[in-house]
PDB file of C-alpha atoms in Angstrom:
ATOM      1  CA  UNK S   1       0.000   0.000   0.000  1.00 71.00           C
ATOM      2  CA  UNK S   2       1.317   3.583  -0.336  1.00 78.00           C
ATOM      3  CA  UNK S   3       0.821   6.269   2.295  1.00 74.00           C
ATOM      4  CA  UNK S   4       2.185  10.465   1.762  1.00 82.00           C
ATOM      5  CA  UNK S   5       3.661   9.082  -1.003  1.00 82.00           C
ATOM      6  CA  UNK S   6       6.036   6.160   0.410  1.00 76.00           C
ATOM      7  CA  UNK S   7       5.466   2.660  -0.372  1.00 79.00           C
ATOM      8  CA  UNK S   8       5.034   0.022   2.012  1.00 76.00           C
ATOM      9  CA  UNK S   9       5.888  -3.448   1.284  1.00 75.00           C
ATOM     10  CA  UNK S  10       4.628  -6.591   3.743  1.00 76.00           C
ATOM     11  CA  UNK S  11       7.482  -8.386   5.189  1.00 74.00           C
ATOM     12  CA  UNK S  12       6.399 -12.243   5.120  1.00 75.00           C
ATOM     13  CA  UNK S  13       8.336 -14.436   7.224  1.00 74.00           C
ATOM     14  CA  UNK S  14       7.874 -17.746   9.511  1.00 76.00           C
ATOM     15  CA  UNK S  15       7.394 -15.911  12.189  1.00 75.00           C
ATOM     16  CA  UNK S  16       4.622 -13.651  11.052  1.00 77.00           C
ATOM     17  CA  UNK S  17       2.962 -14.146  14.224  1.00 77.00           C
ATOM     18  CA  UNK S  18       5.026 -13.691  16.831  1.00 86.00           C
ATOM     19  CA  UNK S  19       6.105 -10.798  18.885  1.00 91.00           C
ATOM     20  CA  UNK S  20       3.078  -8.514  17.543  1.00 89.00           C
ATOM     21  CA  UNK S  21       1.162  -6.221  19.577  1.00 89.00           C
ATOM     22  CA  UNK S  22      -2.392  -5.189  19.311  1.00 90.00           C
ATOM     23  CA  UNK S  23      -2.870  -0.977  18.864  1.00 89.00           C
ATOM     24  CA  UNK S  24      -6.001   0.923  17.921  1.00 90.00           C
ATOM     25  CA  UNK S  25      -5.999   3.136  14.726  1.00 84.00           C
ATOM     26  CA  UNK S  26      -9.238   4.539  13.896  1.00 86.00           C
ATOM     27  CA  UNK S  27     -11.790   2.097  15.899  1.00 89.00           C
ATOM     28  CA  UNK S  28      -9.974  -0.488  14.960  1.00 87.00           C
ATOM     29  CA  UNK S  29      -7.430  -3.291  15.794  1.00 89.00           C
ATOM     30  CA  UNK S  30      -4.131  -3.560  14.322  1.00 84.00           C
ATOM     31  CA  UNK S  31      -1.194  -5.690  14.786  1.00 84.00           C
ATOM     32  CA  UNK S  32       1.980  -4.123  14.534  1.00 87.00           C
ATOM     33  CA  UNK S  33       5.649  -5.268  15.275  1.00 89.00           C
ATOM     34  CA  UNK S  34       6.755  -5.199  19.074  1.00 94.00           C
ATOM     35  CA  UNK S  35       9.982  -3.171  19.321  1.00 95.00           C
ATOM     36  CA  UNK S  36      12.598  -6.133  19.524  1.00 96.00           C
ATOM     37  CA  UNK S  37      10.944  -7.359  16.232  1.00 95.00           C
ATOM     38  CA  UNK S  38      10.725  -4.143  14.365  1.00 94.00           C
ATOM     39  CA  UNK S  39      14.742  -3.777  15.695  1.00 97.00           C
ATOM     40  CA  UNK S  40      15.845  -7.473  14.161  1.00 96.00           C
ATOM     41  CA  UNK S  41      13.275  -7.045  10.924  1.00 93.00           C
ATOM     42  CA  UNK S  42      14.833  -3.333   9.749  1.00 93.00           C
ATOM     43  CA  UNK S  43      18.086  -4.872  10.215  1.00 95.00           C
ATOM     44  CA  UNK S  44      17.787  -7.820   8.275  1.00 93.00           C
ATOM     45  CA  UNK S  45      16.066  -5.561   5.338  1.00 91.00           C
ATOM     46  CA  UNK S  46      17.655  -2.338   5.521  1.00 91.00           C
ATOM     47  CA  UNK S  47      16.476  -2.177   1.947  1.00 89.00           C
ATOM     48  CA  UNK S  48      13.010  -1.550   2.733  1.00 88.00           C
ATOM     49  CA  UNK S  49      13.553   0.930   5.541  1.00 87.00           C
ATOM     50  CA  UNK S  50      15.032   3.703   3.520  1.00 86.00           C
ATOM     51  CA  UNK S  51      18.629   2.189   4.066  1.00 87.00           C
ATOM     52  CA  UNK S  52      21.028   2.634   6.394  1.00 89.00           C
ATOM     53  CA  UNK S  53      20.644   6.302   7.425  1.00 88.00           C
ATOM     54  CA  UNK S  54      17.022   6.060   7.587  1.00 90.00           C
ATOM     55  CA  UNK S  55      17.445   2.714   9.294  1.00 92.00           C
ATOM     56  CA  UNK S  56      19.691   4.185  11.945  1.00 92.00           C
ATOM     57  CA  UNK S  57      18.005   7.273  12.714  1.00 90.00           C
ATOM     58  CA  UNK S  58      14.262   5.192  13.445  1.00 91.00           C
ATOM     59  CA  UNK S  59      15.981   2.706  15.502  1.00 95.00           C
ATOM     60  CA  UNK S  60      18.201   4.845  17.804  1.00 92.00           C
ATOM     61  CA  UNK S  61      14.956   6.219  19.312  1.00 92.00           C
ATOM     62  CA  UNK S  62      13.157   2.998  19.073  1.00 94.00           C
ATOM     63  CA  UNK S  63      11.955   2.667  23.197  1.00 94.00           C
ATOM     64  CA  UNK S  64      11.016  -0.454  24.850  1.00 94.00           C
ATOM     65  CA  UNK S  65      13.521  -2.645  22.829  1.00 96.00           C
ATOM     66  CA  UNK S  66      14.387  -5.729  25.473  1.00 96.00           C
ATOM     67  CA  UNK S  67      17.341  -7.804  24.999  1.00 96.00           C
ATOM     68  CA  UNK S  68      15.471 -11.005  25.868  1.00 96.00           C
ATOM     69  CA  UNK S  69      13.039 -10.593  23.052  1.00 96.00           C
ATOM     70  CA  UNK S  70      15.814  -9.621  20.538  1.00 97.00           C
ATOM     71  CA  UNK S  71      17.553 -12.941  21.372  1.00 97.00           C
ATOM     72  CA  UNK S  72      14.046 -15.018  20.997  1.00 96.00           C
ATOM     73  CA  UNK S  73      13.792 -13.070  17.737  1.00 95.00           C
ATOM     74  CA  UNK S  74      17.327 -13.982  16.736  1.00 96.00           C
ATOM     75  CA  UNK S  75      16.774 -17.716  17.729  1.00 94.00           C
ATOM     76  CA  UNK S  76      13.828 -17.553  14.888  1.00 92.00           C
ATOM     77  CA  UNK S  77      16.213 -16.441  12.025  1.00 92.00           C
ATOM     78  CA  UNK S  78      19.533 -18.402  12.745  1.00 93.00           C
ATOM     79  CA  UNK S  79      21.170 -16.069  10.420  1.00 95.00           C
ATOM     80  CA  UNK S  80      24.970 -15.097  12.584  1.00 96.00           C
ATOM     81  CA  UNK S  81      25.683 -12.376  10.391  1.00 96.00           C
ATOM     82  CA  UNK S  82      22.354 -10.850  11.417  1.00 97.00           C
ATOM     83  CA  UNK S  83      23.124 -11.796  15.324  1.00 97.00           C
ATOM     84  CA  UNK S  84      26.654  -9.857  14.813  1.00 98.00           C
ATOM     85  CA  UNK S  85      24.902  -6.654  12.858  1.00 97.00           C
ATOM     86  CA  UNK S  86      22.571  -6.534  15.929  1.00 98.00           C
ATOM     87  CA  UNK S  87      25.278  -6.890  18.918  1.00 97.00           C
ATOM     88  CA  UNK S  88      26.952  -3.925  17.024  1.00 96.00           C
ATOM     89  CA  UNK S  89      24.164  -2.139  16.973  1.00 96.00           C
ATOM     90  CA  UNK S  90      22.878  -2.430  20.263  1.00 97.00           C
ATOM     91  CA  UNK S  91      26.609  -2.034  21.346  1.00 95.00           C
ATOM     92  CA  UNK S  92      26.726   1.194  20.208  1.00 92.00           C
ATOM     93  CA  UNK S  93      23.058   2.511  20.654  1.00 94.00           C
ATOM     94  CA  UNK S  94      23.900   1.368  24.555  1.00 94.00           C
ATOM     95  CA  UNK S  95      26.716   4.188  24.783  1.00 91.00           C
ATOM     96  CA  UNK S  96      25.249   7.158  22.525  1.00 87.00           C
ATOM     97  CA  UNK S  97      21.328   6.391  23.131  1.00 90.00           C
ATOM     98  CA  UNK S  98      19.123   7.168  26.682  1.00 93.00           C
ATOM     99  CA  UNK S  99      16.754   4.552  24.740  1.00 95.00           C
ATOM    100  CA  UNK S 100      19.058   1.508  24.924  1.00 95.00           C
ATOM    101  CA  UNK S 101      21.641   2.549  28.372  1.00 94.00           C
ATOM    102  CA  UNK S 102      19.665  -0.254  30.295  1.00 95.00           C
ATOM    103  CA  UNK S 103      21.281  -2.898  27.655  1.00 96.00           C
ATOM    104  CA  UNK S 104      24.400  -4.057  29.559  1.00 95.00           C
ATOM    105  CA  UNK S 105      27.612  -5.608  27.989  1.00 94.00           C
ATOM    106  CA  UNK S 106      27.362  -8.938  29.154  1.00 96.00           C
ATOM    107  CA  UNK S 107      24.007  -9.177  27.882  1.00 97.00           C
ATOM    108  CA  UNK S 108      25.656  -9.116  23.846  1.00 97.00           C
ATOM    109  CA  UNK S 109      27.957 -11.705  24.545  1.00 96.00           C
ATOM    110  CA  UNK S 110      25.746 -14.725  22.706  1.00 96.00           C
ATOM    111  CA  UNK S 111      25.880 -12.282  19.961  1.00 97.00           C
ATOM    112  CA  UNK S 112      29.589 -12.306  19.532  1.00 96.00           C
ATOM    113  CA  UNK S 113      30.985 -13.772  17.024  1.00 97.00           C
ATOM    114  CA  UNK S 114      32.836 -17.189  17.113  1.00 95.00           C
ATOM    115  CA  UNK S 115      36.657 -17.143  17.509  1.00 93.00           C
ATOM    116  CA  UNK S 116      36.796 -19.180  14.280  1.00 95.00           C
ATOM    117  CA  UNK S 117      34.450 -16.439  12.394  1.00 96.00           C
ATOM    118  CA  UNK S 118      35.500 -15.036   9.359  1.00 96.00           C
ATOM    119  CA  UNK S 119      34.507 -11.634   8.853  1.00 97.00           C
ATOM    120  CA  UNK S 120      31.574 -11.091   6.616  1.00 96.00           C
ATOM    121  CA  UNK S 121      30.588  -7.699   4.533  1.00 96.00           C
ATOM    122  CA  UNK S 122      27.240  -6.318   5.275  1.00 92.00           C
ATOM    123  CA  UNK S 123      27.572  -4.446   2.296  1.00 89.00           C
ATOM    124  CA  UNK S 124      29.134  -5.625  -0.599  1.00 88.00           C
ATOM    125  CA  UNK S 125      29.530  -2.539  -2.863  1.00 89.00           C
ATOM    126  CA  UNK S 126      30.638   0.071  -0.567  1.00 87.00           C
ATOM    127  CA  UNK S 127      34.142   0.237   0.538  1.00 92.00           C
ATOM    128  CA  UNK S 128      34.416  -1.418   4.132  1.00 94.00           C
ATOM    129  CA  UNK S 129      36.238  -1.026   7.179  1.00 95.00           C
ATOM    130  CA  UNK S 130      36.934  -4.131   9.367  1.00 96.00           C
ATOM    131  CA  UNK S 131      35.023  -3.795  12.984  1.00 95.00           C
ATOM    132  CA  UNK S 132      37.124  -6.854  14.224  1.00 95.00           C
ATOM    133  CA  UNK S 133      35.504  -7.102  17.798  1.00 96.00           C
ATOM    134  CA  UNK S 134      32.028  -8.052  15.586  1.00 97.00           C
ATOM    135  CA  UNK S 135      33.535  -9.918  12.506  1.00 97.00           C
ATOM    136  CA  UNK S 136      32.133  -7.004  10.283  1.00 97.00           C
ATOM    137  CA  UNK S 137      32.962  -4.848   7.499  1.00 97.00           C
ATOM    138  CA  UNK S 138      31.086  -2.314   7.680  1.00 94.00           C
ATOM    139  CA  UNK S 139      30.678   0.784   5.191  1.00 90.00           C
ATOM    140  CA  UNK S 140      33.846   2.918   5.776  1.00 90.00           C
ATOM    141  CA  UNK S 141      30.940   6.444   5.780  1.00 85.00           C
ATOM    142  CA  UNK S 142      29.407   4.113   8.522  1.00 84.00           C
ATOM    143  CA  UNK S 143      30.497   6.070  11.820  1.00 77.00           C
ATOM    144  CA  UNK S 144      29.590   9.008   9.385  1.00 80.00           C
ATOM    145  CA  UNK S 145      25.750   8.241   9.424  1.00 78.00           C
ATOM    146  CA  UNK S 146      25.638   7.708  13.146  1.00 75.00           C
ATOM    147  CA  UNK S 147      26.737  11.497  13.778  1.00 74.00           C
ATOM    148  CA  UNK S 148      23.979  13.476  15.178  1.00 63.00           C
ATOM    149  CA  UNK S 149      22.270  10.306  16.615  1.00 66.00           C
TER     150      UNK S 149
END
């Protein structure tokens, strides 16, 4: 459907009916995203939130996001790359965001990588810089986009 002029596109997965949340728009019911799912699902398809600005911007003041729920969430997609992309993120929203200070470091430690990782690029056509700690190459304008957050 298409809204002020921005086109929104379903997201269909396996887990299409878990961690939703019941809101009222208009006398009536609709299901929307809980926070730790709306976190996971824009990182997994940066594509479709406006990329990775956009995508950084709308989840640095994303409230209510609980660690617990990300890791259920994370348990769903068995995707590492998109456990590591998270840790980073919630890493660094836990130091530069009043949103995510309750997020403590030992809570990101499943989300480490393995000592036998081998780095992966989350984007493949931008020059990367190596964020070691998290087995990611990441855009090198990456820290860039985070300024003002």
């Amino acid at each position: 459907f298409e809204f002020q002029n921005v086109k929104y596109v379903p997201v269909i997965n396996n887990y299409i009916h878990r961690h939703l949340k019941l809101v009222k728009y208009k006398n009536k019911t609709v299901s929307v995203t809980d926070p730790a799912r709306t976190f996971v699902e824009c990182l997994d398809r940066t594509d479709l939130c406006g990329g990775w600005e956009e995508c950084l911007k709308s989840l640095a003041n994303l409230r209510e996001v609980k660690i617990s729920d990300i890791l259920e969430i994370l348990g769903f997609y068995k995707n590492k790359t998109l456990e590591l992309k998270t840790g980073y993120l919630l890493e660094l929203f836990s130091k530069n965001s009043p949103y995510y200070s309750h997020i403590k470091k030992k809570e990101l430690e499943p989300l480490r990588p393995p000592d036998d990782w081998i780095p992966v690029y989350v984007d493949r056509q931008a020059k990367s810089k190596l964020r070691k700690k998290w087995g990611l190459y990441l855009p090198e304008d990456f820290d860039e986009l985070l300024r003002g957050i």
